[in-house]
Amino acid sequence: MNVKLAPSILTADFTRLGEQVRAALVAGAEYLHIDVMDGHFVPNLTIGPLLVRALKPLTRELNVVMDVHLMIERPEQLLPAFIAAGADLVSVHVETCPHLHRTVQQIRETGARPSVALNPATPLSAVEEILPEVDQVLIMSVNPGFGGQKYIPSSTERIARLRRMLDERGLTQIDIEVDGGIKAHNARQVVEAGANVLVAGSAVFNERASIKENIHALRTALG
Ligand code: DX5
Ligand code: ZN
């Protein structure tokens, strides 16, 4: 399977953000993952459309998908601003969308590809009806809010179950993105379970090795 890497900038050095993002993309990332948090849905406050716009020339130049993960309440109010700023793929949490079908349509009509995200304790059945309308399902493998958390082991079985659900419905073109605690030691296991887009924050941006070495270690782990 063709696996895509999506570095999350949450643990990057923000004083050197452009340089670090370029290093990650040049080392071989297909997506750039932007974690948007509102201090309400999750207990942290991060990035707005301004930063997406600032990084867009880099993803455009290097032909990388601008992958925006909205961990915010009322995403329908802000998603036009993120899409105007350059989001290619937009994930909304089902837990924040009482009118999920409408929100998914809104993403597509505004010009981006829709993805739906699920917290670790949200049943997969919450996305069952919307599957034909989306391009991706994002499985959270930590509780959203912070980078550098530990992978929740039961996520692997959830990924496998979702992949079966998609196969049974003939929806084989839908991507499964996994987000949280992905490292070289568990990357292969989530891919074998059926994920094909891997978010990695602290495994890419850390003090232990260079960004290039970290991307290569993830790629090597995939075999
Ligand atoms: C968590 C975010 C993730 C996270 C990934 O709320 O959605 O994207 O920052 O970082 P690591 O790979 O460090 O868990
Ligand atoms: Zn994320």
PDB file of C-alpha atoms and ligand atoms in Angstrom:
ATOM      1  CA  MET A   1       0.000   0.000   0.000  1.00  0.00           C
ATOM      2  CA  ASN A   2       1.135   3.533  -0.758  1.00  0.00           C
ATOM      3  CA  VAL A   3       1.529   5.076   2.710  1.00  0.00           C
ATOM      4  CA  LYS A   4       1.604   8.832   3.161  1.00  0.00           C
ATOM      5  CA  LEU A   5       3.403  10.645   5.952  1.00  0.00           C
ATOM      6  CA  ALA A   6       1.793  13.714   7.509  1.00  0.00           C
ATOM      7  CA  PRO A   7       4.168  15.565   9.848  1.00  0.00           C
ATOM      8  CA  SER A   8       2.272  17.559  12.497  1.00  0.00           C
ATOM      9  CA  ILE A   9       3.921  20.875  13.271  1.00  0.00           C
ATOM     10  CA  LEU A  10       2.675  20.954  16.878  1.00  0.00           C
ATOM     11  CA  THR A  11       6.078  20.043  18.346  1.00  0.00           C
ATOM     12  CA  ALA A  12       8.140  21.992  15.793  1.00  0.00           C
ATOM     13  CA  ASP A  13      10.328  24.934  16.800  1.00  0.00           C
ATOM     14  CA  PHE A  14       8.021  27.839  15.945  1.00  0.00           C
ATOM     15  CA  THR A  15      10.901  30.313  15.808  1.00  0.00           C
ATOM     16  CA  ARG A  16      12.191  28.345  12.806  1.00  0.00           C
ATOM     17  CA  LEU A  17       8.921  27.007  11.478  1.00  0.00           C
ATOM     18  CA  GLY A  18       9.412  27.589   7.739  1.00  0.00           C
ATOM     19  CA  GLU A  19      12.834  25.971   7.791  1.00  0.00           C
ATOM     20  CA  GLN A  20      11.607  22.952   9.789  1.00  0.00           C
ATOM     21  CA  VAL A  21       8.548  22.413   7.613  1.00  0.00           C
ATOM     22  CA  ARG A  22      10.687  22.591   4.482  1.00  0.00           C
ATOM     23  CA  ALA A  23      13.090  20.021   5.968  1.00  0.00           C
ATOM     24  CA  ALA A  24      10.215  17.622   6.695  1.00  0.00           C
ATOM     25  CA  LEU A  25       8.618  18.015   3.273  1.00  0.00           C
ATOM     26  CA  VAL A  26      11.872  17.701   1.363  1.00  0.00           C
ATOM     27  CA  ALA A  27      12.756  14.557   3.354  1.00  0.00           C
ATOM     28  CA  GLY A  28       9.679  12.929   1.856  1.00  0.00           C
ATOM     29  CA  ALA A  29       6.325  13.857   3.410  1.00  0.00           C
ATOM     30  CA  GLU A  30       3.192  13.840   1.269  1.00  0.00           C
ATOM     31  CA  TYR A  31       0.986  15.834   3.679  1.00  0.00           C
ATOM     32  CA  LEU A  32       1.497  18.703   6.134  1.00  0.00           C
ATOM     33  CA  HIS A  33      -0.741  18.216   9.188  1.00  0.00           C
ATOM     34  CA  ILE A  34      -2.004  21.369  10.908  1.00  0.00           C
ATOM     35  CA  ASP A  35      -3.615  20.920  14.346  1.00  0.00           C
ATOM     36  CA  VAL A  36      -6.220  23.587  15.023  1.00  0.00           C
ATOM     37  CA  MET A  37      -7.417  23.740  18.649  1.00  0.00           C
ATOM     38  CA  ASP A  38      -9.903  26.155  20.178  1.00  0.00           C
ATOM     39  CA  GLY A  39      -9.551  25.804  23.957  1.00  0.00           C
ATOM     40  CA  HIS A  40     -13.154  24.521  24.125  1.00  0.00           C
ATOM     41  CA  PHE A  41     -13.471  21.213  22.319  1.00  0.00           C
ATOM     42  CA  VAL A  42      -9.910  20.444  23.428  1.00  0.00           C
ATOM     43  CA  PRO A  43      -7.938  21.951  26.316  1.00  0.00           C
ATOM     44  CA  ASN A  44      -5.369  23.758  24.181  1.00  0.00           C
ATOM     45  CA  LEU A  45      -5.257  26.730  21.831  1.00  0.00           C
ATOM     46  CA  THR A  46      -3.109  26.641  18.702  1.00  0.00           C
ATOM     47  CA  ILE A  47      -3.221  27.675  15.076  1.00  0.00           C
ATOM     48  CA  GLY A  48      -5.493  29.819  12.909  1.00  0.00           C
ATOM     49  CA  PRO A  49      -5.903  30.387   9.160  1.00  0.00           C
ATOM     50  CA  LEU A  50      -3.049  32.912   9.212  1.00  0.00           C
ATOM     51  CA  LEU A  51      -0.459  30.185   9.650  1.00  0.00           C
ATOM     52  CA  VAL A  52      -2.059  27.974   7.003  1.00  0.00           C
ATOM     53  CA  ARG A  53      -1.779  30.900   4.595  1.00  0.00           C
ATOM     54  CA  ALA A  54       1.852  31.507   5.592  1.00  0.00           C
ATOM     55  CA  LEU A  55       2.828  27.869   4.963  1.00  0.00           C
ATOM     56  CA  LYS A  56       0.801  27.440   1.773  1.00  0.00           C
ATOM     57  CA  PRO A  57       3.572  28.578  -0.626  1.00  0.00           C
ATOM     58  CA  LEU A  58       5.772  25.778   0.767  1.00  0.00           C
ATOM     59  CA  THR A  59       3.194  23.014   0.333  1.00  0.00           C
ATOM     60  CA  ARG A  60       2.322  24.350  -3.121  1.00  0.00           C
ATOM     61  CA  GLU A  61       5.967  24.436  -4.191  1.00  0.00           C
ATOM     62  CA  LEU A  62       6.631  20.902  -2.937  1.00  0.00           C
ATOM     63  CA  ASN A  63       3.295  19.487  -4.073  1.00  0.00           C
ATOM     64  CA  VAL A  64       2.182  18.480  -0.577  1.00  0.00           C
ATOM     65  CA  VAL A  65      -1.391  18.182   0.713  1.00  0.00           C
ATOM     66  CA  MET A  66      -2.317  20.873   3.261  1.00  0.00           C
ATOM     67  CA  ASP A  67      -4.075  18.666   5.820  1.00  0.00           C
ATOM     68  CA  VAL A  68      -6.038  20.744   8.350  1.00  0.00           C
ATOM     69  CA  HIS A  69      -7.368  18.982  11.452  1.00  0.00           C
ATOM     70  CA  LEU A  70     -10.061  21.100  13.096  1.00  0.00           C
ATOM     71  CA  MET A  71     -10.404  20.319  16.811  1.00  0.00           C
ATOM     72  CA  ILE A  72     -12.864  23.151  17.288  1.00  0.00           C
ATOM     73  CA  GLU A  73     -16.498  23.658  18.149  1.00  0.00           C
ATOM     74  CA  ARG A  74     -18.748  24.980  15.383  1.00  0.00           C
ATOM     75  CA  PRO A  75     -16.248  24.153  12.617  1.00  0.00           C
ATOM     76  CA  GLU A  76     -18.781  25.295   9.997  1.00  0.00           C
ATOM     77  CA  GLN A  77     -18.130  28.900  11.042  1.00  0.00           C
ATOM     78  CA  LEU A  78     -14.377  28.797  10.493  1.00  0.00           C
ATOM     79  CA  LEU A  79     -13.806  26.251   7.781  1.00  0.00           C
ATOM     80  CA  PRO A  80     -14.327  28.736   4.892  1.00  0.00           C
ATOM     81  CA  ALA A  81     -11.438  30.806   6.281  1.00  0.00           C
ATOM     82  CA  PHE A  82      -9.166  27.740   6.457  1.00  0.00           C
ATOM     83  CA  ILE A  83     -10.066  26.679   2.926  1.00  0.00           C
ATOM     84  CA  ALA A  84      -9.495  30.207   1.618  1.00  0.00           C
ATOM     85  CA  ALA A  85      -6.096  30.109   3.354  1.00  0.00           C
ATOM     86  CA  GLY A  86      -5.142  26.955   1.458  1.00  0.00           C
ATOM     87  CA  ALA A  87      -6.476  23.831   3.195  1.00  0.00           C
ATOM     88  CA  ASP A  88      -6.736  20.961   0.686  1.00  0.00           C
ATOM     89  CA  LEU A  89      -8.126  18.365   3.093  1.00  0.00           C
ATOM     90  CA  VAL A  90     -10.234  19.328   6.127  1.00  0.00           C
ATOM     91  CA  SER A  91     -11.010  17.006   9.043  1.00  0.00           C
ATOM     92  CA  VAL A  92     -13.941  17.818  11.327  1.00  0.00           C
ATOM     93  CA  HIS A  93     -14.711  15.864  14.490  1.00  0.00           C
ATOM     94  CA  VAL A  94     -18.042  14.039  14.486  1.00  0.00           C
ATOM     95  CA  GLU A  95     -18.317  14.985  18.181  1.00  0.00           C
ATOM     96  CA  THR A  96     -18.598  18.663  17.173  1.00  0.00           C
ATOM     97  CA  CYS A  97     -20.996  18.282  14.230  1.00  0.00           C
ATOM     98  CA  PRO A  98     -24.700  17.740  14.950  1.00  0.00           C
ATOM     99  CA  HIS A  99     -25.316  18.255  11.219  1.00  0.00           C
ATOM    100  CA  LEU A 100     -22.388  16.258   9.947  1.00  0.00           C
ATOM    101  CA  HIS A 101     -23.789  15.685   6.459  1.00  0.00           C
ATOM    102  CA  ARG A 102     -24.263  19.424   5.969  1.00  0.00           C
ATOM    103  CA  THR A 103     -20.758  20.210   7.249  1.00  0.00           C
ATOM    104  CA  VAL A 104     -19.191  17.610   4.953  1.00  0.00           C
ATOM    105  CA  GLN A 105     -21.098  19.045   1.977  1.00  0.00           C
ATOM    106  CA  GLN A 106     -19.966  22.523   2.989  1.00  0.00           C
ATOM    107  CA  ILE A 107     -16.301  21.448   2.945  1.00  0.00           C
ATOM    108  CA  ARG A 108     -16.652  20.019  -0.558  1.00  0.00           C
ATOM    109  CA  GLU A 109     -18.638  22.945  -1.902  1.00  0.00           C
ATOM    110  CA  THR A 110     -16.099  25.387  -0.478  1.00  0.00           C
ATOM    111  CA  GLY A 111     -13.346  23.631  -2.399  1.00  0.00           C
ATOM    112  CA  ALA A 112     -11.598  21.125  -0.125  1.00  0.00           C
ATOM    113  CA  ARG A 113     -11.727  17.366   0.409  1.00  0.00           C
ATOM    114  CA  PRO A 114     -13.786  16.327   3.459  1.00  0.00           C
ATOM    115  CA  SER A 115     -12.529  14.051   6.224  1.00  0.00           C
ATOM    116  CA  VAL A 116     -14.279  13.038   9.461  1.00  0.00           C
ATOM    117  CA  ALA A 117     -12.369  12.494  12.709  1.00  0.00           C
ATOM    118  CA  LEU A 118     -13.250  10.253  15.649  1.00  0.00           C
ATOM    119  CA  ASN A 119     -12.044  10.493  19.240  1.00  0.00           C
ATOM    120  CA  PRO A 120     -10.800   7.247  20.819  1.00  0.00           C
ATOM    121  CA  ALA A 121     -14.090   6.534  22.630  1.00  0.00           C
ATOM    122  CA  THR A 122     -16.461   7.449  19.791  1.00  0.00           C
ATOM    123  CA  PRO A 123     -17.994   4.346  18.156  1.00  0.00           C
ATOM    124  CA  LEU A 124     -17.165   3.765  14.488  1.00  0.00           C
ATOM    125  CA  SER A 125     -20.913   3.598  13.861  1.00  0.00           C
ATOM    126  CA  ALA A 126     -20.950   7.409  14.257  1.00  0.00           C
ATOM    127  CA  VAL A 127     -19.481   7.707  10.737  1.00  0.00           C
ATOM    128  CA  GLU A 128     -21.208   4.745   9.088  1.00  0.00           C
ATOM    129  CA  GLU A 129     -23.834   6.777   7.239  1.00  0.00           C
ATOM    130  CA  ILE A 130     -21.470   9.501   6.076  1.00  0.00           C
ATOM    131  CA  LEU A 131     -18.799   7.207   4.600  1.00  0.00           C
ATOM    132  CA  PRO A 132     -19.961   7.530   0.949  1.00  0.00           C
ATOM    133  CA  GLU A 133     -19.609  11.318   1.225  1.00  0.00           C
ATOM    134  CA  VAL A 134     -16.055  11.590   2.590  1.00  0.00           C
ATOM    135  CA  ASP A 135     -12.547  11.154   1.224  1.00  0.00           C
ATOM    136  CA  GLN A 136     -10.966  10.160   4.528  1.00  0.00           C
ATOM    137  CA  VAL A 137     -11.670   9.010   8.087  1.00  0.00           C
ATOM    138  CA  LEU A 138      -9.242  10.147  10.781  1.00  0.00           C
ATOM    139  CA  ILE A 139      -8.863   7.812  13.739  1.00  0.00           C
ATOM    140  CA  MET A 140      -7.518   9.560  16.835  1.00  0.00           C
ATOM    141  CA  SER A 141      -5.094   7.266  18.640  1.00  0.00           C
ATOM    142  CA  VAL A 142      -4.663   9.689  21.563  1.00  0.00           C
ATOM    143  CA  ASN A 143      -7.148  12.037  23.196  1.00  0.00           C
ATOM    144  CA  PRO A 144      -6.802  15.217  21.155  1.00  0.00           C
ATOM    145  CA  GLY A 145      -5.216  18.297  22.661  1.00  0.00           C
ATOM    146  CA  PHE A 146      -1.475  17.776  22.832  1.00  0.00           C
ATOM    147  CA  GLY A 147       1.464  16.388  20.923  1.00  0.00           C
ATOM    148  CA  GLY A 148       3.796  13.806  22.435  1.00  0.00           C
ATOM    149  CA  GLN A 149       1.170  11.528  24.028  1.00  0.00           C
ATOM    150  CA  LYS A 150       1.284   7.753  24.123  1.00  0.00           C
ATOM    151  CA  TYR A 151      -0.468   5.658  21.461  1.00  0.00           C
ATOM    152  CA  ILE A 152      -3.680   4.019  22.756  1.00  0.00           C
ATOM    153  CA  PRO A 153      -3.205   0.309  21.850  1.00  0.00           C
ATOM    154  CA  SER A 154      -6.879  -0.423  21.123  1.00  0.00           C
ATOM    155  CA  SER A 155      -6.673   2.020  18.182  1.00  0.00           C
ATOM    156  CA  THR A 156      -5.088  -0.707  16.032  1.00  0.00           C
ATOM    157  CA  GLU A 157      -8.175  -2.888  16.284  1.00  0.00           C
ATOM    158  CA  ARG A 158     -10.393   0.133  15.519  1.00  0.00           C
ATOM    159  CA  ILE A 159      -8.407   0.820  12.346  1.00  0.00           C
ATOM    160  CA  ALA A 160      -8.786  -2.811  11.276  1.00  0.00           C
ATOM    161  CA  ARG A 161     -12.530  -2.703  11.954  1.00  0.00           C
ATOM    162  CA  LEU A 162     -12.926   0.519   9.971  1.00  0.00           C
ATOM    163  CA  ARG A 163     -10.946  -0.934   7.054  1.00  0.00           C
ATOM    164  CA  ARG A 164     -13.289  -3.952   7.031  1.00  0.00           C
ATOM    165  CA  MET A 165     -16.309  -1.646   7.151  1.00  0.00           C
ATOM    166  CA  LEU A 166     -14.996   0.241   4.100  1.00  0.00           C
ATOM    167  CA  ASP A 167     -14.142  -2.954   2.213  1.00  0.00           C
ATOM    168  CA  GLU A 168     -17.582  -4.433   2.863  1.00  0.00           C
ATOM    169  CA  ARG A 169     -19.197  -1.332   1.377  1.00  0.00           C
ATOM    170  CA  GLY A 170     -16.852  -1.220  -1.609  1.00  0.00           C
ATOM    171  CA  LEU A 171     -15.468   2.123  -0.401  1.00  0.00           C
ATOM    172  CA  THR A 172     -11.872   1.134  -0.946  1.00  0.00           C
ATOM    173  CA  GLN A 173     -10.793   4.573  -2.154  1.00  0.00           C
ATOM    174  CA  ILE A 174     -11.348   6.167   1.283  1.00  0.00           C
ATOM    175  CA  ASP A 175      -8.151   6.913   3.198  1.00  0.00           C
ATOM    176  CA  ILE A 176      -7.692   6.063   6.860  1.00  0.00           C
ATOM    177  CA  GLU A 177      -5.512   8.567   8.671  1.00  0.00           C
ATOM    178  CA  VAL A 178      -4.212   7.728  12.138  1.00  0.00           C
ATOM    179  CA  ASP A 179      -3.200  10.520  14.479  1.00  0.00           C
ATOM    180  CA  GLY A 180      -1.424  10.430  17.826  1.00  0.00           C
ATOM    181  CA  GLY A 181       1.601   8.645  19.243  1.00  0.00           C
ATOM    182  CA  ILE A 182       2.836   7.253  15.915  1.00  0.00           C
ATOM    183  CA  LYS A 183       6.546   6.336  16.054  1.00  0.00           C
ATOM    184  CA  ALA A 184       8.889   4.097  14.090  1.00  0.00           C
ATOM    185  CA  HIS A 185       8.073   1.179  16.446  1.00  0.00           C
ATOM    186  CA  ASN A 186       4.288   1.162  15.802  1.00  0.00           C
ATOM    187  CA  ALA A 187       4.036   2.618  12.282  1.00  0.00           C
ATOM    188  CA  ARG A 188       4.017  -0.753  10.582  1.00  0.00           C
ATOM    189  CA  GLN A 189       1.334  -2.177  12.853  1.00  0.00           C
ATOM    190  CA  VAL A 190      -1.154   0.608  12.019  1.00  0.00           C
ATOM    191  CA  VAL A 191      -0.478   0.233   8.298  1.00  0.00           C
ATOM    192  CA  GLU A 192      -1.004  -3.520   8.502  1.00  0.00           C
ATOM    193  CA  ALA A 193      -4.315  -2.812  10.264  1.00  0.00           C
ATOM    194  CA  GLY A 194      -5.386  -0.644   7.305  1.00  0.00           C
ATOM    195  CA  ALA A 195      -4.242   2.954   7.838  1.00  0.00           C
ATOM    196  CA  ASN A 196      -2.605   4.623   4.836  1.00  0.00           C
ATOM    197  CA  VAL A 197      -1.985   8.177   6.113  1.00  0.00           C
ATOM    198  CA  LEU A 198       0.196   8.473   9.219  1.00  0.00           C
ATOM    199  CA  VAL A 199       0.383  11.659  11.273  1.00  0.00           C
ATOM    200  CA  ALA A 200       3.617  12.032  13.226  1.00  0.00           C
ATOM    201  CA  GLY A 201       4.459  15.049  15.361  1.00  0.00           C
ATOM    202  CA  SER A 202       6.990  14.347  18.103  1.00  0.00           C
ATOM    203  CA  ALA A 203       8.476  11.481  16.068  1.00  0.00           C
ATOM    204  CA  VAL A 204       9.482  14.030  13.405  1.00  0.00           C
ATOM    205  CA  PHE A 205      10.168  17.250  15.333  1.00  0.00           C
ATOM    206  CA  ASN A 206      12.315  16.445  18.361  1.00  0.00           C
ATOM    207  CA  GLU A 207      15.741  17.093  19.839  1.00  0.00           C
ATOM    208  CA  ARG A 208      17.012  13.546  19.455  1.00  0.00           C
ATOM    209  CA  ALA A 209      17.704  13.483  15.730  1.00  0.00           C
ATOM    210  CA  SER A 210      17.368  15.631  12.636  1.00  0.00           C
ATOM    211  CA  ILE A 211      14.019  15.982  10.895  1.00  0.00           C
ATOM    212  CA  LYS A 212      15.446  14.209   7.866  1.00  0.00           C
ATOM    213  CA  GLU A 213      16.673  11.261   9.964  1.00  0.00           C
ATOM    214  CA  ASN A 214      13.306  11.023  11.695  1.00  0.00           C
ATOM    215  CA  ILE A 215      11.350  10.947   8.434  1.00  0.00           C
ATOM    216  CA  HIS A 216      13.701   8.303   7.069  1.00  0.00           C
ATOM    217  CA  ALA A 217      13.337   6.209  10.240  1.00  0.00           C
ATOM    218  CA  LEU A 218       9.546   6.234   9.837  1.00  0.00           C
ATOM    219  CA  ARG A 219       9.792   5.322   6.165  1.00  0.00           C
ATOM    220  CA  THR A 220      12.260   2.500   6.894  1.00  0.00           C
ATOM    221  CA  ALA A 221       9.978   1.143   9.626  1.00  0.00           C
ATOM    222  CA  LEU A 222       7.237   0.759   7.031  1.00  0.00           C
ATOM    223  CA  GLY A 223       9.459  -1.655   5.092  1.00  0.00           C
TER     224      GLY A 223
HETATM  225  C1  DX5 B   1      -3.320  15.694  18.895  1.00  0.00           C
HETATM  226  C2  DX5 B   1      -3.031  16.089  17.463  1.00  0.00           C
HETATM  227  C3  DX5 B   1      -1.962  15.262  16.814  1.00  0.00           C
HETATM  228  C4  DX5 B   1      -0.661  15.259  17.533  1.00  0.00           C
HETATM  229  C5  DX5 B   1       0.358  14.394  16.885  1.00  0.00           C
HETATM  230  O1  DX5 B   1      -4.395  16.391  19.375  1.00  0.00           O
HETATM  231  O2  DX5 B   1      -4.186  15.978  16.684  1.00  0.00           O
HETATM  232  O3  DX5 B   1      -1.804  15.628  15.461  1.00  0.00           O
HETATM  233  O4  DX5 B   1      -0.157  16.525  17.717  1.00  0.00           O
HETATM  234  O5  DX5 B   1       1.523  14.465  17.639  1.00  0.00           O
HETATM  235  P1  DX5 B   1       2.287  13.168  18.170  1.00  0.00           P
HETATM  236  O6  DX5 B   1       2.724  12.419  16.965  1.00  0.00           O
HETATM  237  O7  DX5 B   1       3.413  13.737  18.965  1.00  0.00           O
HETATM  238  O8  DX5 B   1       1.306  12.384  19.019  1.00  0.00           O
HETATM  239 ZN    ZN B   2      -3.975  16.101  14.393  1.00  0.00          ZN
END
